[in-house]
C-alpha cells in the first residue's frame, strides 16, 4: 500500500524529511520499489531551519527517508486510483481463469488419446 | 508469469534517475554519516557508485556536526560508494534563497 500510494502521487508536490533532519519540498518525478525518489523543483531546508536552497532536481535514497508529507487532496485521489487498479487486477484474474479453462479442455482431449494408446499397449502385450 | 504481474519488479532493474544528464557536470552528493562532497561526475553505475573528479568535501563545524560550515578540503579524483550515498543533486542549479515559508519554523 505505501509504495502504490507513492506511485499514484507522482507529479504532486510533497515534503520529504530525511533521517538527518533535512527537508525537501518538491514535485515527485518518479519513485521505485526501494522508495528512492526523484524530485523536481526542490526547496531544501537545512536541519536548523535557517538555510534554504533551490534546486532543479534531487535524487534521494529511500533508506534515508524518515517520512513524506503528501497533500490531503492527493490522498483522496489516490484512494480512487487504488480502487481502480484493484478492479483492473480482478479483471486480469478473471481473464486468466478463462484461459486456464480453455487449456484444461484441450488437455482432456489429449487424455483421451493417451487412454487409447494404453489400450493398444495392452493389446501388444497380449500378442507376446 | 511473475514478471507480467508486477511491472515494477522487472528483470532489468533500471534506476529511476538518469545520471547521464549529470555527466561532466558538478553534482553535490551527501553521504551517510553527514559528509558532503561536490565534484564533476565522471562516471556512474546502476548501484549508484559515482566517480567524482576534483571532489571537494565540505566539512561540518567541529562544535555542531549538524551545521555545514565553510571549511573545505580537496579530495581530487574519488570513487563514491553507492551504498553510502544518501542524496544526489546538481550543484549548478543550487542557489540560496531567503525563507520561502512565511511562518517561522521556530516558535
GROMACS .gro file of C-alpha atoms in nm, chain A residues 7 15 18 20 22-25 29-38 40 43-64 89 92-93 96, chain B residues 1 4-6 8-9 13-18 21-22 28 30 32 36 47-48 60 66-70 82-83 85-90 93-101 105-106:
model
   90
    7UNK     CA    1   0.341   0.583  -0.722
   15UNK     CA    2   0.760   1.726   0.159
   18UNK     CA    3   1.532   1.267   0.588
   20UNK     CA    4   1.931   1.365   0.922
   22UNK     CA    5   1.686   1.794   0.630
   23UNK     CA    6   1.367   1.864   0.440
   24UNK     CA    7   1.299   1.872   0.068
   25UNK     CA    8   0.990   2.026  -0.086
   29UNK     CA    9   0.910   1.290  -1.061
   30UNK     CA   10   0.949   0.916  -1.005
   31UNK     CA   11   0.994   0.651  -0.742
   32UNK     CA   12   1.091   0.284  -0.728
   33UNK     CA   13   1.047  -0.025  -0.516
   34UNK     CA   14   1.312   0.087  -0.268
   35UNK     CA   15   1.140   0.420  -0.215
   36UNK     CA   16   1.423   0.606  -0.387
   37UNK     CA   17   1.265   0.925  -0.513
   38UNK     CA   18   1.341   1.182  -0.775
   40UNK     CA   19   1.173   1.830  -0.934
   43UNK     CA   20   1.343   2.365  -0.199
   44UNK     CA   21   1.588   2.230   0.054
   45UNK     CA   22   1.572   2.338   0.416
   46UNK     CA   23   1.854   2.254   0.648
   47UNK     CA   24   1.801   2.094   0.985
   48UNK     CA   25   1.822   2.421   1.175
   49UNK     CA   26   1.558   2.573   0.951
   50UNK     CA   27   1.776   2.868   0.861
   51UNK     CA   28   1.927   2.782   0.527
   52UNK     CA   29   1.725   2.742   0.212
   53UNK     CA   30   1.837   2.633  -0.129
   54UNK     CA   31   1.650   2.595  -0.452
   55UNK     CA   32   1.742   2.309  -0.682
   56UNK     CA   33   1.602   2.193  -1.016
   57UNK     CA   34   1.601   1.829  -0.910
   58UNK     CA   35   1.730   1.589  -0.648
   59UNK     CA   36   1.761   1.215  -0.606
   60UNK     CA   37   1.703   1.083  -0.257
   61UNK     CA   38   1.780   0.732  -0.134
   62UNK     CA   39   1.481   0.554   0.010
   63UNK     CA   40   1.678   0.429   0.308
   64UNK     CA   41   1.741   0.785   0.428
   89UNK     CA   42  -0.631  -0.669  -1.131
   92UNK     CA   43  -0.699  -0.966  -1.530
   93UNK     CA   44  -0.751  -1.256  -1.290
   96UNK     CA   45  -0.655  -1.563  -1.683
  129UNK     CA   46   0.413  -1.505  -1.526
  132UNK     CA   47   0.366  -0.991  -1.603
  133UNK     CA   48   0.200  -0.941  -1.268
  134UNK     CA   49   0.426  -0.675  -1.122
  136UNK     CA   50   0.780  -0.259  -1.102
  137UNK     CA   51   0.989  -0.572  -1.043
  141UNK     CA   52   1.649  -0.306  -1.266
  142UNK     CA   53   1.659   0.043  -1.408
  143UNK     CA   54   1.729   0.334  -1.183
  144UNK     CA   55   1.462   0.599  -1.173
  145UNK     CA   56   1.703   0.882  -1.237
  146UNK     CA   57   1.913   0.904  -1.547
  149UNK     CA   58   2.247   1.409  -1.791
  150UNK     CA   59   2.477   1.484  -1.498
  156UNK     CA   60   2.653   1.767  -0.481
  158UNK     CA   61   2.557   1.368   0.057
  160UNK     CA   62   2.558   0.860   0.536
  164UNK     CA   63   2.904   1.624   0.183
  175UNK     CA   64   2.448   0.066  -0.789
  176UNK     CA   65   2.491   0.443  -0.777
  188UNK     CA   66   3.099   2.050   0.925
  194UNK     CA   67   2.470   1.924   1.210
  195UNK     CA   68   2.570   2.265   1.079
  196UNK     CA   69   2.751   2.278   0.748
  197UNK     CA   70   3.046   2.509   0.779
  198UNK     CA   71   3.252   2.686   0.516
  210UNK     CA   72   2.669   0.394  -0.380
  211UNK     CA   73   2.564   0.222  -0.059
  213UNK     CA   74   2.517   0.788  -0.076
  214UNK     CA   75   2.201   0.949   0.058
  215UNK     CA   76   2.133   1.242  -0.174
  216UNK     CA   77   2.244   1.339  -0.522
  217UNK     CA   78   2.169   1.683  -0.665
  218UNK     CA   79   2.315   1.902  -0.938
  221UNK     CA   80   2.113   2.489  -1.010
  222UNK     CA   81   2.165   2.549  -0.642
  223UNK     CA   82   2.105   2.895  -0.514
  224UNK     CA   83   2.049   3.017  -0.168
  225UNK     CA   84   1.716   3.182  -0.117
  226UNK     CA   85   1.551   3.360   0.175
  227UNK     CA   86   1.295   3.180   0.382
  228UNK     CA   87   1.014   3.090   0.140
  229UNK     CA   88   0.784   2.983   0.420
  233UNK     CA   89   0.997   2.750   1.195
  234UNK     CA   90   1.091   2.823   1.550
   0.00000   0.00000   0.00000
